[in-house]
Amino acid sequence: MYTLHTHCRACGFAKDTNPTGIKANPVTDRLQFGFSLGLQPLANDFCDEKQERRGFAPLDVMVCPQCGLGQLSVVVNPNLLYSHYPYVTSDSETMREHFQTIIHELKQECAFSSILEIGSNDGLFLEHCLKHGASRVVGIDPARNLLQASAARGVMSVCANFEQMMSPEHVVGDVDLIVARHVLCHVDDWTAFFRNLGRVARESTVVAIEVPYVRNMLAASEFDTVYHEHLSYASLQAIRCAAKANNLDLHKVVHYPIHGGSILVLLRVEGSAKPHSDCIQEVESERITMQDWGEFQAASLRKINNLRSFLRKGMKVCGYGASAKSTVWINAVGATRNEISFVTDTTPQKQWKQVPGTNIPVVDPGALLRERPEYAILFAWNYADEIIRKENRWREKGGKFINPHATSDRDFII
Ligand code: TMP
Ligand code: ZN
């Protein structure tokens, strides 16, 4: 089901042999322990009652002392995670606004005519690019179940893992822009991924990588970003290190609030354009310490215990949003179906399935008004504003949202 991961995928620290052929010392050359949630189910393993579950695997983050990359201690077989992928990019107000913002940013940096997206999912982002003037778009995604949805949007996609493609430059041709949104952290083989980026990128190409930024995750103790699909918790130094090995370098870094705090990292072929000076300063002053990881573990446990105490009071509670984050929360807290009677989600593929690791059913959001729970835990907190607005009727009837990430009693109930 999984293999062990022992060396840094960004800078090669603790690899069996370094380029000079010297064997790594198994005692001293090791990634350092950062964070643990113990054994956890696969976060998107939504199953029917009778379906066989894909099992549990350790959820521990190790940290590279050289480049600061956080990385899981195991790599779950990607066939188990992605061959049938229930996650579709949310066509939410929040995402649409975010797409507008990054498209505006990218248009200032490249010609924006011919675009490749890696991890194109159901084609939603590339469809936005077409609406904003792109003339040729191509997607690459390994999820076979999403190909048709993508084609229906007018977005042709290749069913493949980008890093495993032999000659991506022949498949894709010349592109002005390569976008990889929230995909790098799912990739095990960074060497192959960046090598292929280097093959496709021309002097004029901009490579735009969006990832949740590890500093934001640590600062806000967003431990629910940690699940088996997220193999890495990216630092700027780690991305730069892997890019430089393939003749790419940082060009610009932009921060966005999406998904709890993300960065859009723009890369270009080394020497092709002058980088924005503040991004070089930012990467050179980036410090992520083991103490930061220790505090992250402690703060996460406080939040978990807080939600556990609330559930013990025995009120009528449901969850809102069966995101991967909800699986992490529910299993970390050890909530039963008596404590959380159901979780609502708008994604048809998830409805009438059960939250991984539990027998808690996922149902449509109409259940709030039908079942009238007193509280709904806002697991999809990254869409809080639009969800709170949308569920106004239930709130008028007395329903209250719980913010699981609250750090004081005052903002626990919304
Ligand atoms: P994400 O944070 O990984 O995008 O997942 C969010 C989940 O929440 C996804 O399964 C869809 C669900 N969702 C709702 O149920 N209602 C909503 O209004 C929104 C925005 C998302
Ligand atoms: Zn490293």
Coordinates of C-alpha atoms and ligand atoms in Angstrom, one line a residue:
M1 CA 0.0 0.0 0.0
Y2 CA 2.9 2.4 0.8
T3 CA 6.7 2.7 0.6
L4 CA 9.0 4.5 3.0
H5 CA 10.4 7.9 2.1
T6 CA 13.7 8.6 3.6
H7 CA 15.5 11.3 1.6
C8 CA 14.7 14.9 0.6
R9 CA 13.0 15.0 -2.8
A10 CA 14.0 18.6 -3.3
C11 CA 17.7 18.7 -2.5
G12 CA 18.6 15.0 -2.3
F13 CA 19.6 15.2 1.4
A14 CA 20.1 11.7 2.9
K15 CA 20.0 10.0 -0.5
D16 CA 21.8 6.7 -0.5
T17 CA 24.7 8.2 -2.4
N18 CA 25.5 11.8 -3.2
P19 CA 26.8 12.8 -6.6
T20 CA 30.4 12.0 -5.5
G21 CA 29.4 8.4 -4.8
I22 CA 29.8 8.7 -1.0
K23 CA 27.2 6.6 0.9
A24 CA 24.9 8.5 3.2
N25 CA 25.3 7.7 6.9
P26 CA 22.0 6.0 8.0
V27 CA 22.4 7.3 11.6
T28 CA 23.2 10.9 11.1
D29 CA 21.9 11.8 7.6
R30 CA 18.2 11.6 8.3
L31 CA 15.2 13.7 7.8
Q32 CA 14.0 15.1 11.1
F33 CA 10.7 14.3 12.8
G34 CA 8.3 17.2 12.4
F35 CA 4.7 16.2 13.1
S36 CA 2.5 13.1 13.5
L37 CA -1.2 12.2 13.4
G38 CA -0.5 8.5 13.7
L39 CA -2.3 6.0 11.5
Q40 CA -4.9 7.6 9.3
P41 CA -7.2 6.5 6.4
L42 CA -6.8 7.9 2.9
A43 CA -8.6 11.2 3.0
N44 CA -10.6 10.8 -0.3
D45 CA -11.4 7.1 0.2
F46 CA -15.2 7.7 0.2
C47 CA -16.9 4.3 0.1
D48 CA -20.3 2.6 0.2
E49 CA -21.1 0.6 3.3
K50 CA -20.1 -2.7 1.6
Q51 CA -17.1 -1.5 -0.4
E52 CA -13.6 -2.6 0.7
R53 CA -11.7 0.3 2.1
R54 CA -8.1 1.0 1.0
G55 CA -6.8 1.0 4.5
F56 CA -4.7 3.1 6.9
A57 CA -1.2 4.4 6.6
P58 CA 1.1 6.5 8.9
L59 CA 0.7 10.3 8.6
D60 CA 4.0 11.7 9.8
V61 CA 5.8 14.7 8.5
M62 CA 9.7 14.7 8.3
V63 CA 11.7 17.8 7.7
C64 CA 14.8 18.3 5.6
P65 CA 17.5 20.1 7.6
Q66 CA 19.1 21.4 4.4
C67 CA 16.2 23.0 2.5
G68 CA 13.3 23.0 5.0
L69 CA 11.0 20.8 2.9
G70 CA 8.4 19.0 5.0
Q71 CA 7.6 15.6 3.6
L72 CA 5.6 12.5 4.6
S73 CA 7.5 9.5 5.9
V74 CA 5.6 7.3 3.5
V75 CA 4.4 7.4 -0.1
V76 CA 1.0 5.7 -0.6
N77 CA 0.8 3.9 -4.0
P78 CA -0.6 6.6 -6.3
N79 CA -2.9 4.1 -8.1
L80 CA -4.8 3.8 -4.8
L81 CA -5.1 7.6 -4.5
Y82 CA -5.7 8.8 -8.0
S83 CA -7.0 6.2 -10.4
H84 CA -10.6 7.2 -9.5
Y85 CA -10.4 10.6 -8.0
P86 CA -13.5 12.1 -6.4
Y87 CA -12.0 15.6 -6.0
V88 CA -13.2 18.1 -8.6
T89 CA -12.0 21.7 -8.5
S90 CA -14.8 23.6 -6.7
D91 CA -16.7 25.8 -9.1
S92 CA -17.2 28.1 -6.1
E93 CA -17.4 31.9 -6.0
T94 CA -14.1 31.9 -4.0
M95 CA -12.3 29.9 -6.7
R96 CA -13.7 31.9 -9.5
E97 CA -12.5 35.1 -7.9
H98 CA -9.1 33.5 -7.3
F99 CA -8.8 32.4 -10.9
Q100 CA -9.5 36.0 -12.1
T101 CA -6.8 37.3 -9.8
I102 CA -4.1 34.9 -10.9
I103 CA -5.0 35.2 -14.5
H104 CA -4.6 38.9 -14.2
E105 CA -1.2 38.4 -12.6
L106 CA 0.0 35.9 -15.2
K107 CA -1.1 38.1 -18.1
Q108 CA 1.4 40.7 -16.9
E109 CA 4.2 38.2 -16.9
C110 CA 3.8 36.3 -20.2
A111 CA 2.1 36.3 -23.7
F112 CA -0.9 34.1 -22.3
S113 CA -1.8 32.6 -25.6
S114 CA -0.7 29.0 -25.4
I115 CA -1.0 27.4 -22.0
L116 CA -0.3 24.0 -20.5
E117 CA -1.9 23.0 -17.2
I118 CA -0.4 20.1 -15.2
G119 CA -3.1 18.5 -13.0
S120 CA -5.9 20.1 -15.0
N121 CA -8.6 18.1 -13.2
D122 CA -11.9 18.8 -14.9
G123 CA -10.6 21.6 -17.0
L124 CA -12.2 24.5 -15.0
F125 CA -9.1 26.7 -14.8
L126 CA -8.2 26.3 -18.5
E127 CA -11.8 27.1 -19.4
H128 CA -11.3 30.4 -17.6
C129 CA -8.0 30.9 -19.5
L130 CA -9.9 30.4 -22.8
K131 CA -12.5 33.0 -21.7
H132 CA -9.7 35.4 -20.9
G133 CA -8.1 35.2 -24.4
A134 CA -5.9 32.1 -24.5
S135 CA -5.9 30.6 -28.0
R136 CA -4.6 27.1 -27.2
V137 CA -4.8 25.2 -24.0
V138 CA -3.8 21.7 -23.1
G139 CA -4.3 19.8 -19.8
I140 CA -2.5 16.8 -18.4
D141 CA -4.1 14.8 -15.6
P142 CA -3.9 11.2 -14.5
A143 CA -7.6 10.9 -13.5
R144 CA -9.4 9.0 -16.2
N145 CA -12.8 9.8 -14.7
L146 CA -12.3 13.5 -15.3
L147 CA -11.3 13.4 -19.0
Q148 CA -14.8 13.6 -20.3
A149 CA -15.8 16.5 -18.0
S150 CA -12.7 18.4 -19.2
A151 CA -13.6 17.7 -22.9
A152 CA -17.1 19.0 -22.3
R153 CA -15.6 22.3 -21.3
G154 CA -13.7 22.5 -24.5
V155 CA -10.4 21.6 -22.8
M156 CA -8.5 18.7 -24.4
S157 CA -6.4 16.8 -21.9
V158 CA -3.9 14.0 -21.9
C159 CA -4.4 11.3 -19.4
A160 CA -0.9 11.0 -17.8
N161 CA 1.4 11.8 -14.9
F162 CA 3.5 14.7 -16.2
E163 CA 6.6 13.6 -14.4
Q164 CA 6.4 10.1 -16.0
M165 CA 6.1 11.4 -19.6
M166 CA 9.1 10.6 -21.8
S167 CA 9.2 13.6 -24.1
P168 CA 6.5 16.1 -22.9
E169 CA 7.9 18.8 -25.1
H170 CA 6.8 16.8 -28.2
V171 CA 3.3 16.3 -26.8
V172 CA 2.8 19.9 -25.7
G173 CA 4.8 22.0 -28.2
D174 CA 5.8 25.6 -27.4
V175 CA 3.8 27.2 -24.6
D176 CA 3.9 30.7 -23.1
L177 CA 2.8 29.5 -19.7
I178 CA 2.9 26.2 -17.7
V179 CA 0.6 26.2 -14.7
A180 CA 0.7 23.6 -11.9
R181 CA -1.9 24.6 -9.3
H182 CA -1.8 22.5 -6.1
V183 CA -0.1 19.6 -7.8
L184 CA 3.6 19.8 -6.8
C185 CA 2.8 18.6 -3.3
H186 CA 1.2 15.5 -4.7
V187 CA 4.3 14.6 -6.7
D188 CA 6.8 12.1 -5.3
D189 CA 9.5 12.4 -7.9
W190 CA 10.5 16.1 -8.0
T191 CA 13.6 15.3 -10.0
A192 CA 11.5 14.0 -12.9
F193 CA 8.9 16.7 -12.5
F194 CA 11.3 19.6 -12.7
R195 CA 13.3 17.8 -15.4
N196 CA 10.2 17.7 -17.6
L197 CA 9.4 21.4 -16.7
G198 CA 12.9 22.2 -17.9
R199 CA 12.3 20.3 -21.2
V200 CA 9.0 22.1 -22.0
A201 CA 10.1 25.6 -20.9
R202 CA 11.5 28.0 -23.6
E203 CA 13.3 31.3 -22.9
S204 CA 9.9 33.1 -23.0
T205 CA 8.0 30.6 -20.9
V206 CA 6.7 31.3 -17.4
V207 CA 6.2 28.4 -15.1
A208 CA 3.6 29.1 -12.4
I209 CA 3.5 26.7 -9.4
E210 CA 0.8 27.3 -6.8
V211 CA 1.2 25.5 -3.5
P212 CA -0.1 25.9 0.1
Y213 CA 2.8 27.7 1.8
V214 CA 4.3 25.8 4.7
R215 CA 4.9 29.0 6.7
N216 CA 1.2 29.8 6.6
M217 CA 0.3 26.2 7.5
L218 CA 2.6 26.3 10.5
A219 CA 1.6 29.8 11.7
A220 CA -2.1 29.0 11.6
S221 CA -1.7 25.4 12.7
E222 CA -3.7 24.2 9.7
F223 CA -2.9 20.5 10.4
D224 CA -5.9 19.4 8.2
T225 CA -3.7 20.2 5.1
V226 CA -1.7 17.1 6.1
Y227 CA -3.0 14.0 4.4
H228 CA -1.5 11.2 2.3
E229 CA -2.0 13.0 -1.0
H230 CA 0.1 15.9 0.2
L231 CA 3.6 14.3 0.1
S232 CA 5.3 17.7 0.6
Y233 CA 4.9 20.9 2.6
A234 CA 6.7 23.3 0.4
S235 CA 9.2 26.0 1.3
L236 CA 10.5 28.5 -1.2
Q237 CA 14.1 27.2 -0.7
A238 CA 13.0 23.7 -1.6
I239 CA 11.2 24.8 -4.8
R240 CA 14.2 26.9 -5.8
C241 CA 16.7 24.1 -5.2
A242 CA 14.8 21.6 -7.4
A243 CA 14.2 24.3 -10.1
K244 CA 17.8 25.3 -10.2
A245 CA 19.0 21.8 -10.8
N246 CA 17.0 22.0 -14.1
N247 CA 18.1 25.5 -15.3
L248 CA 15.0 27.2 -13.9
D249 CA 15.0 29.9 -11.2
L250 CA 12.6 32.0 -9.1
H251 CA 11.2 35.0 -11.0
K252 CA 8.4 36.2 -8.7
V253 CA 6.5 35.0 -5.6
V254 CA 2.9 36.2 -4.9
H255 CA 1.0 35.4 -1.8
Y256 CA -2.8 34.6 -1.8
P257 CA -5.2 33.7 1.0
I258 CA -6.7 30.7 -0.9
H259 CA -6.6 27.3 0.8
G260 CA -5.4 28.8 4.1
G261 CA -2.5 30.8 2.5
S262 CA -0.8 29.8 -0.7
I263 CA 2.0 31.1 -2.9
L264 CA 2.2 31.4 -6.6
V265 CA 5.8 30.8 -7.5
L266 CA 6.8 32.0 -11.0
L267 CA 9.9 30.4 -12.5
R268 CA 11.8 31.2 -15.7
V269 CA 14.7 29.7 -17.5
E270 CA 17.8 31.0 -15.7
G271 CA 19.1 34.2 -17.2
S272 CA 16.1 34.7 -19.5
A273 CA 14.7 37.7 -17.5
K274 CA 15.6 39.7 -14.4
P275 CA 13.8 38.3 -11.4
H276 CA 11.7 40.5 -9.1
S277 CA 14.2 41.5 -6.5
D278 CA 11.9 41.0 -3.5
C279 CA 11.5 37.3 -4.2
I280 CA 15.2 36.7 -4.0
Q281 CA 15.3 38.5 -0.7
E282 CA 12.3 36.5 0.5
V283 CA 13.8 33.1 -0.3
E284 CA 17.2 34.0 1.2
S285 CA 15.6 35.2 4.5
E286 CA 13.2 32.2 4.7
R287 CA 13.7 30.4 8.1
I288 CA 11.6 27.4 9.1
T289 CA 12.9 25.8 12.3
M290 CA 12.2 22.5 14.1
Q291 CA 10.7 24.6 16.9
D292 CA 8.1 25.9 14.4
W293 CA 7.1 22.3 13.8
G294 CA 7.0 21.5 17.5
E295 CA 4.7 24.4 18.1
F296 CA 2.6 23.3 15.2
Q297 CA 2.1 19.9 16.7
A298 CA 1.2 21.3 20.1
A299 CA -1.3 23.9 18.7
S300 CA -2.9 21.2 16.5
L301 CA -3.4 18.9 19.5
R302 CA -5.1 21.8 21.4
K303 CA -7.5 22.3 18.5
I304 CA -8.3 18.6 18.3
N305 CA -8.9 18.4 22.0
N306 CA -11.1 21.4 21.9
L307 CA -13.4 19.9 19.2
R308 CA -13.4 16.6 21.0
S309 CA -14.6 18.3 24.3
F310 CA -17.4 20.1 22.3
L311 CA -18.6 16.8 20.7
R312 CA -18.7 15.1 24.1
K313 CA -21.5 17.5 25.1
G314 CA -23.9 15.4 23.0
M315 CA -25.6 18.1 20.9
K316 CA -27.1 17.5 17.5
V317 CA -24.0 18.1 15.3
C318 CA -23.2 17.6 11.6
G319 CA -20.2 18.5 9.4
Y320 CA -20.2 20.9 6.5
G321 CA -18.0 20.0 3.5
A322 CA -16.7 16.5 3.1
S323 CA -13.3 17.8 2.0
A324 CA -10.1 15.8 2.6
K325 CA -9.7 18.2 5.6
S326 CA -12.9 16.9 7.1
T327 CA -11.5 13.3 7.0
V328 CA -8.4 14.5 8.8
W329 CA -10.4 16.3 11.5
I330 CA -13.0 13.6 12.1
N331 CA -10.4 10.9 12.4
A332 CA -8.0 13.0 14.5
V333 CA -10.8 13.7 16.9
G334 CA -12.1 10.1 16.7
A335 CA -15.6 11.3 16.2
T336 CA -18.4 8.6 15.9
R337 CA -21.7 8.7 14.0
N338 CA -23.4 9.5 17.3
E339 CA -21.4 12.6 17.7
I340 CA -21.4 13.8 14.0
S341 CA -24.6 12.4 12.4
F342 CA -23.7 13.3 8.8
V343 CA -21.4 15.6 6.7
T344 CA -22.9 17.6 3.9
D345 CA -21.2 18.1 0.5
T346 CA -22.3 19.4 -2.9
T347 CA -20.2 16.9 -4.8
P348 CA -22.5 14.2 -6.2
Q349 CA -19.6 11.6 -6.3
K350 CA -19.3 11.9 -2.5
Q351 CA -22.9 11.8 -1.5
W352 CA -24.3 8.6 0.0
K353 CA -20.8 7.4 0.6
Q354 CA -19.1 7.4 4.1
V355 CA -16.4 9.6 5.5
P356 CA -13.2 7.5 5.2
G357 CA -12.3 5.7 8.4
T358 CA -15.8 6.0 9.8
N359 CA -19.4 5.1 9.0
I360 CA -20.6 8.7 9.0
P361 CA -22.7 9.3 5.8
V362 CA -22.1 12.2 3.4
V363 CA -25.3 13.8 2.2
D364 CA -26.5 16.8 0.2
P365 CA -26.5 20.2 1.9
G366 CA -30.3 20.2 1.9
A367 CA -30.0 18.0 5.0
L368 CA -29.4 21.1 7.1
L369 CA -33.0 22.2 6.7
R370 CA -34.4 18.6 6.6
E371 CA -32.6 17.3 9.7
R372 CA -32.1 20.6 11.5
P373 CA -28.8 20.0 13.4
E374 CA -28.0 22.6 16.0
Y375 CA -24.4 22.9 14.9
A376 CA -22.5 22.3 11.6
I377 CA -18.7 22.1 11.9
L378 CA -17.4 24.2 9.0
F379 CA -14.8 21.7 7.7
A380 CA -14.8 23.6 4.3
W381 CA -13.6 26.7 6.3
N382 CA -11.6 27.9 3.2
Y383 CA -15.0 28.8 1.7
A384 CA -16.4 30.2 5.0
D385 CA -17.8 33.6 3.7
E386 CA -19.8 32.1 0.8
I387 CA -21.1 29.1 2.8
I388 CA -22.3 31.3 5.7
R389 CA -24.1 33.5 3.2
K390 CA -25.6 30.5 1.4
E391 CA -26.9 28.8 4.5
N392 CA -28.7 31.8 5.8
R393 CA -32.1 30.1 6.1
W394 CA -30.8 27.4 8.4
R395 CA -29.0 30.0 10.4
E396 CA -32.2 32.0 10.8
K397 CA -33.9 28.9 12.2
G398 CA -31.2 28.8 14.9
G399 CA -28.5 26.7 13.2
K400 CA -24.9 27.7 14.1
F401 CA -21.6 27.1 12.4
I402 CA -18.5 25.9 14.4
N403 CA -15.1 27.1 13.3
P404 CA -12.9 24.2 14.1
H405 CA -9.8 26.3 13.8
A406 CA -10.9 28.9 16.4
T407 CA -8.2 29.7 18.9
S408 CA -10.5 31.3 21.4
D409 CA -14.0 30.5 22.7
R410 CA -15.2 33.8 21.3
D411 CA -14.8 32.8 17.6
F412 CA -15.6 29.0 18.0
I413 CA -19.3 29.5 17.3
I414 CA -20.2 31.6 14.2
Ligands
TMP1 P1 -11.6 21.7 -1.0 O1 -11.3 22.6 0.2 O2 -10.6 20.6 -1.2 O3 -11.8 22.5 -2.3 O4 -13.0 20.9 -0.7 C1 -14.1 21.5 -0.4 C2 -15.3 20.5 -0.3 O5 -16.4 21.2 0.2 C3 -15.7 19.9 -1.6 O6 -15.9 18.5 -1.4 C4 -17.0 20.6 -2.0 C5 -17.5 21.0 -0.7 N1 -18.3 22.3 -0.7 C6 -19.6 22.3 -0.3 O7 -20.1 21.2 0.1 N2 -20.3 23.5 -0.3 C7 -19.8 24.6 -0.7 O8 -20.4 25.7 -0.8 C8 -18.4 24.6 -1.2 C9 -17.7 25.9 -1.6 C10 -17.7 23.5 -1.1
ZN2 ZN 16.1 19.2 1.2

